[in-house]
Structure formats: structure tokens, C-alpha cells
mmCIF file of C-alpha atoms in Angstrom:
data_model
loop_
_atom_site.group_PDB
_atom_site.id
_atom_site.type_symbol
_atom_site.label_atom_id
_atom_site.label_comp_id
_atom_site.label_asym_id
_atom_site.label_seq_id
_atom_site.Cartn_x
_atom_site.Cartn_y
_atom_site.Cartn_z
ATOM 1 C CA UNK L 1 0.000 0.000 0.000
ATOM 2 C CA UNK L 2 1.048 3.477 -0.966
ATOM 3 C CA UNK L 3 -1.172 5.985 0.151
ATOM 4 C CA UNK L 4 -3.575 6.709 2.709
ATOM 5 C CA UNK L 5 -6.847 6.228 0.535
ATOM 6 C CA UNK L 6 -5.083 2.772 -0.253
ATOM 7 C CA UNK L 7 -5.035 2.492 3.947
ATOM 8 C CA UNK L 8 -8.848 3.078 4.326
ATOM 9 C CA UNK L 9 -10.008 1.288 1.148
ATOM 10 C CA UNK L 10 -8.228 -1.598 2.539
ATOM 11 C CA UNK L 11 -9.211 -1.344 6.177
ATOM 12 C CA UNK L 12 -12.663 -0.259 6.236
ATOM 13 C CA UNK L 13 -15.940 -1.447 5.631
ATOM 14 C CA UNK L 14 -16.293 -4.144 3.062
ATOM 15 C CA UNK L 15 -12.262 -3.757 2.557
ATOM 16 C CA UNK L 16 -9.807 -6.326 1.434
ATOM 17 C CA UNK L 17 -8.933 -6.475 5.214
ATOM 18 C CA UNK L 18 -12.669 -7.655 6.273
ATOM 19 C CA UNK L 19 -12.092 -10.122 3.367
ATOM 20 C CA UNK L 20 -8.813 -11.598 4.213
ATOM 21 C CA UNK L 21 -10.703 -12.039 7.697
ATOM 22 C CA UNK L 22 -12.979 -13.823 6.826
ATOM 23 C CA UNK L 23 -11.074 -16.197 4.933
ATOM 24 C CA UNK L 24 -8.421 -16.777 7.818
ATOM 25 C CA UNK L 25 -12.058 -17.625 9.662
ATOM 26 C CA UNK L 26 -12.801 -19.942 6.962
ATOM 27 C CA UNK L 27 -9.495 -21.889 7.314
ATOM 28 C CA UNK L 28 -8.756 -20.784 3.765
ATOM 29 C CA UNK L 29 -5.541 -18.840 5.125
ATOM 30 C CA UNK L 30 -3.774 -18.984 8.246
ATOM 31 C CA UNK L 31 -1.074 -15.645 8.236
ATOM 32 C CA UNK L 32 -2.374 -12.246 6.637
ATOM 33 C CA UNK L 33 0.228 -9.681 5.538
ATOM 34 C CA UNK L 34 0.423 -6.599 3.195
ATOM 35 C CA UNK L 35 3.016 -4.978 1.515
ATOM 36 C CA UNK L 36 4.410 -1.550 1.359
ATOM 37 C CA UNK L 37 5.469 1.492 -0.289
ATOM 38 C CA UNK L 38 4.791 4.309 2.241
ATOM 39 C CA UNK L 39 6.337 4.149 5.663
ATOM 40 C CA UNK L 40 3.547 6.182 7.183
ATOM 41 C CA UNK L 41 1.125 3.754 5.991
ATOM 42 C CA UNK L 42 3.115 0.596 7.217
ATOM 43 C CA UNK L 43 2.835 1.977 10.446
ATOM 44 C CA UNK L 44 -1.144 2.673 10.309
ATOM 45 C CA UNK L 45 -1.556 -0.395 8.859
ATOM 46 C CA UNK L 46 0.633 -2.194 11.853
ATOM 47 C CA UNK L 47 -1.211 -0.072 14.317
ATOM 48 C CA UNK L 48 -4.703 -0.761 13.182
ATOM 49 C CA UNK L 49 -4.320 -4.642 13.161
ATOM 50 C CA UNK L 50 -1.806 -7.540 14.358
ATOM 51 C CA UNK L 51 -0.402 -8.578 11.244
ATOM 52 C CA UNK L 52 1.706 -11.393 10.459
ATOM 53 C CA UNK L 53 4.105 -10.231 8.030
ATOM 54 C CA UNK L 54 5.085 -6.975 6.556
ATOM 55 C CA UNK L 55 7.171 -6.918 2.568
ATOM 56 C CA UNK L 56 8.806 -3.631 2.206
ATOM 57 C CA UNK L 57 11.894 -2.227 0.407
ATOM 58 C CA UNK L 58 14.953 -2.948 2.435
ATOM 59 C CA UNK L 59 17.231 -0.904 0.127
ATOM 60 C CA UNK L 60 20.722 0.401 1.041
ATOM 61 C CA UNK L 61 19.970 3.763 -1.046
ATOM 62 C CA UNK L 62 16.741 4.393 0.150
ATOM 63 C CA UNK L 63 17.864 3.525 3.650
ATOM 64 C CA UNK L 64 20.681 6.058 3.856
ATOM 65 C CA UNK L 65 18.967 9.015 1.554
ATOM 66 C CA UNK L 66 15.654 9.189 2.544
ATOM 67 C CA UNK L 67 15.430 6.967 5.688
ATOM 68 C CA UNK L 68 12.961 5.166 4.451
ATOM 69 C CA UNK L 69 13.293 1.383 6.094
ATOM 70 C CA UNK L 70 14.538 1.507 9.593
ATOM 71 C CA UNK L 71 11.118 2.931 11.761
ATOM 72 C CA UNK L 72 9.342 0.320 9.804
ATOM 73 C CA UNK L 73 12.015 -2.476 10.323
ATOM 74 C CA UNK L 74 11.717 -1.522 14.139
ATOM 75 C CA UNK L 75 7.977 -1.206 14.269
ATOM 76 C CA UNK L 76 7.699 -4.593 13.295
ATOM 77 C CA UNK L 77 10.786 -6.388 15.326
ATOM 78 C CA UNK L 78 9.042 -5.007 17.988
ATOM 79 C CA UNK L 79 5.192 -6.560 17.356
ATOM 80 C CA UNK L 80 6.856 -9.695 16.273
ATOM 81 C CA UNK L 81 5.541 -9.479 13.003
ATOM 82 C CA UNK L 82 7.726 -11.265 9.884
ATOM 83 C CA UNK L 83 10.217 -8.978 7.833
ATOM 84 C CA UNK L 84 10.363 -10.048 3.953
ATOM 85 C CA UNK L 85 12.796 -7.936 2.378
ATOM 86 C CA UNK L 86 12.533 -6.735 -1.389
ATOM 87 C CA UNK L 87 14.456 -4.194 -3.787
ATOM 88 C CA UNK L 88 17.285 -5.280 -1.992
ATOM 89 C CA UNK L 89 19.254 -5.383 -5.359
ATOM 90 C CA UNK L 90 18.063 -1.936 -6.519
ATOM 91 C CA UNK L 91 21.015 0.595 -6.875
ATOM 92 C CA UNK L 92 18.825 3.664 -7.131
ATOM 93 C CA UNK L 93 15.188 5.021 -8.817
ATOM 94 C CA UNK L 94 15.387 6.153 -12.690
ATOM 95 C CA UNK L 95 14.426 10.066 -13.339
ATOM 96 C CA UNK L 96 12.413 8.992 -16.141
ATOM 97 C CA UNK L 97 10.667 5.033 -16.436
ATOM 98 C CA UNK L 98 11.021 5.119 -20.088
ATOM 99 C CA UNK L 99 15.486 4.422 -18.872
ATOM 100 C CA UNK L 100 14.681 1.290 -17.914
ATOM 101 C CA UNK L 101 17.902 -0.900 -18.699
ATOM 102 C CA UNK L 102 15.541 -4.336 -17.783
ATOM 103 C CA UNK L 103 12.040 -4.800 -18.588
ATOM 104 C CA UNK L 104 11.191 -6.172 -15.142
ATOM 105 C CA UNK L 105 12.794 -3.481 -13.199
ATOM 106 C CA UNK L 106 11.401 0.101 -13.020
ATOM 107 C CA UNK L 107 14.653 1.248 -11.114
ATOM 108 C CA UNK L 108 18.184 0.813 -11.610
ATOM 109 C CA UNK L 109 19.239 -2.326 -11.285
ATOM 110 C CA UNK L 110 22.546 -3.137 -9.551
ATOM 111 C CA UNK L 111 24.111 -5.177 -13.001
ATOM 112 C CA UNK L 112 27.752 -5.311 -10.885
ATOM 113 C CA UNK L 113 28.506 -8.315 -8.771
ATOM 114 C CA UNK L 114 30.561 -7.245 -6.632
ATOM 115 C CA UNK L 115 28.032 -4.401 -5.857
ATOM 116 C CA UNK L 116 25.118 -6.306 -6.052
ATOM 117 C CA UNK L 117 27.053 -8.583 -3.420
ATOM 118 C CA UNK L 118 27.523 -5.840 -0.828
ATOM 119 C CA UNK L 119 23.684 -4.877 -1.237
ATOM 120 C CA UNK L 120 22.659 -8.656 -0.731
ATOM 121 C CA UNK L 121 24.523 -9.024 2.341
ATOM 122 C CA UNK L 122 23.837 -5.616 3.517
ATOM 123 C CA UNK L 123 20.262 -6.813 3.640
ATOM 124 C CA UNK L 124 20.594 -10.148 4.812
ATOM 125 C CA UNK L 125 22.086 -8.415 7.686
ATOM 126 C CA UNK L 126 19.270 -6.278 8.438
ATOM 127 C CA UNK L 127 16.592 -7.981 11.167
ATOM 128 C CA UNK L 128 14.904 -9.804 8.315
ATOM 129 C CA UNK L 129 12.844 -12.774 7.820
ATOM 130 C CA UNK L 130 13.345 -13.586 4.316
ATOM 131 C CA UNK L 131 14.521 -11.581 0.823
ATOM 132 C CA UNK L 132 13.018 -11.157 -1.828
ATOM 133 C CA UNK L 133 15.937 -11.702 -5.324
ATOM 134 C CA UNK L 134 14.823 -9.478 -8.124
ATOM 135 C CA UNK L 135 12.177 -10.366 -10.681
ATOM 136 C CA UNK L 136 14.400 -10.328 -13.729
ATOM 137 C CA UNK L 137 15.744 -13.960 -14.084
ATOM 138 C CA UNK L 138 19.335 -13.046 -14.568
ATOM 139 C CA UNK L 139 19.046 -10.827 -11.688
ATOM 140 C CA UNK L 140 17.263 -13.470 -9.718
ATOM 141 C CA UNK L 141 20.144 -16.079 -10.078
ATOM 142 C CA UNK L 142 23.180 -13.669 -9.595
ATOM 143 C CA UNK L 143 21.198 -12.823 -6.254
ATOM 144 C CA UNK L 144 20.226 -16.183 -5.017
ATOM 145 C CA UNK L 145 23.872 -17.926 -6.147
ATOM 146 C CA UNK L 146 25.780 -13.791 -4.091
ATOM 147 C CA UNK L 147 23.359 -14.755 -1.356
ATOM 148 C CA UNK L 148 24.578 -18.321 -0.634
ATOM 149 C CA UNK L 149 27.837 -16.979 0.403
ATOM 150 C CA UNK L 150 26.399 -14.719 2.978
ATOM 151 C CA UNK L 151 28.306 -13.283 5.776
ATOM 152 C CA UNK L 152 27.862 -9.944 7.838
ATOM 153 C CA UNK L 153 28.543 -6.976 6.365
ATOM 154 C CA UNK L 154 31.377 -5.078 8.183
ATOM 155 C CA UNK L 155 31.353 -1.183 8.826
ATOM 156 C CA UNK L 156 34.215 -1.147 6.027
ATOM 157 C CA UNK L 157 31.392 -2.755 3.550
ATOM 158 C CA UNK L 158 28.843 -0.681 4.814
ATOM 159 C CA UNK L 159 30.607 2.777 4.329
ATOM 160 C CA UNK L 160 31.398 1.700 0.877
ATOM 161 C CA UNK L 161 27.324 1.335 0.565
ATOM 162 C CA UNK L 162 26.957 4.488 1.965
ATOM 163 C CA UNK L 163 29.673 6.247 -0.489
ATOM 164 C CA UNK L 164 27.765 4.220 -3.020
ATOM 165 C CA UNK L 165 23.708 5.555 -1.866
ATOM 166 C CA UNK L 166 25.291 9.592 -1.774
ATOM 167 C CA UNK L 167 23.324 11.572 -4.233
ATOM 168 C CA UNK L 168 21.321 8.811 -5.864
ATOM 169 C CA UNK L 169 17.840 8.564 -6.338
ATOM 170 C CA UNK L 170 15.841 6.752 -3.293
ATOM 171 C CA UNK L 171 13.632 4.335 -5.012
ATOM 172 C CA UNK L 172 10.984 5.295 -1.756
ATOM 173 C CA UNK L 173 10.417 8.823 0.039
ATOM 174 C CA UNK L 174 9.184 9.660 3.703
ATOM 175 C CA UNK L 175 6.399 11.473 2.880
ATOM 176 C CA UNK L 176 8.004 14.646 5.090
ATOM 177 C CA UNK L 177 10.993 14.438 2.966
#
């Protein structure tokens, strides 16, 4: 969910909330979670009702420029509720869509191993639950076959992300930003 009509379309009456309810009632589901593009909604949304899971961008650009991650990575450590990780493989947003360099991926696309390694692990080291690889199937492998490698990322590794996230494009905004 993006914006705050998307919040009370969702969560009020006749919603895809009451919905989703009723089908966990039915047996038909057994963990309800939603996925996010605002912070401020992820929070509303986590506030209004005891979700299970929460699949957000966990991005290493969007993290350091716009701080757009960490309040809802602690919101949900702190309620329990499941972390799944996407756009970890992003490098930054394009100024214009019509750049796209793969047809899957409206950003920029970390295409660099080495890079794209950092970025993996720099995620996996975040409180998370699960990650997401990118939907473009070259993408997808080169993440999944970085990611079974996986160790910590040091603060040497992280600066180099940070050096890396200075002056790019967030691919996600706080809306006071």
C-alpha cells in the first residue's frame, strides 16, 4: 500500500482487510500480511491490526537518503511481526521510467557483482525474515547464487554502501521528505 486512501479502502468497511478475515475464519488462510510502499502507511496499517508479516523495500539507497526502512524495520521487530525484504538489489530510482535498462525493473538495477554482493549481504544483515531476489531472471540467479555466500557486512562494507547511496535517487520517500 502506498497511500492513505489505499489504507482506508483496505481497512474499512467491506475492505480487502474484512475479506482476508474472513477467509483466515474460513481456514482458507492462516497468516495475513500486506506490503508496502509508504512508511507512514506501514505503520497505520501495523497499528490498526496484528499482522503477520510486513514486505517492504529494504534498500541500502533508500535507507541512507531518505530513511525510508529503519522505523518500519523496528515497528515490526518489535510486534513480532515477519520482515520479507525486497528491492534489496536496486542501486537507485530512474528520473524517467522510459530508462529502464531491464524490462522487469522500473529502477536501476545493480548489473555489478561485486556491488550487487555488498547490497545482498547488507540486507541479509538487516533484522529480516526472508529476501526477496529481483524479478528479472538473470538478476534473480546472480542474487540467489551472491546470497549463498552470505556473511555480515562489516562497517568497512557498509561505508562503501553508503559512499555508493550519496546523491542517488531513493527508489521510496518519507512522505516529510
Amino acid at each position: 500500500m502506498s497511500t492513505e486512501e489505499d489504507l482506508e479502502i483496505a481497512t474499512g468497511p467491506g475492505g480487502a482487510l474484512e475479506v482476508l478475515l474472513r477467509a483466515r475464519e474460513a481456514g482458507k488462510v492462516r497468516h495475513l500480511g500486506f506490503s508496502a510502499h509508504s512508511a507512514e502507511v506501514a505503520l497505520e496499517l501495523m497499528n490498526r491490526f496484528e499482522f503477520d508479516s510486513v514486505l517492504f523495500p529494504v534498500n541500502f539507497t533508500t535507507w541512507y537518503e531518505s530513511g525510508f526502512g529503519p522505523q518500519i524495520m523496528e515497528e515490526a521487530e518489535r510486534r513480532g511481526i515477519y520482515r520479507l525484504a525486497l528491492k534489496g538489489a536496486a542501486h537507485h530510482a530512474l528520473s524517467d521510467r522510459r530508462d529502464r535498462v531491464r524490462e522487469k525493473c522500473w529502477y536501476a538495477p545493480i548489473e555489478d557483482s561485486e556491488l550487487m554482493e555488498l547490497a545482498i549481504r547488507w540486507t541479509l544483515s538487516q533484522p529480516v525474515t526472508a529476501v526477496i531476489p529481483p524479478g528479472d531472471p538473470e538478476l534473480w540467479k546472480m542474487a540467489v547464487e551472491l546470497a549463498q555466500n552470505f556473511k555480515s557486512i562489516n562497517s568497512d562494507e557498509e561505508a562503501i554502501l553508503k559512499n555508493e547511496a550519496r546523491g542517488k535517487k531513493p527508489l521510496f520517500e518519507l512522505a516529510h521528505n
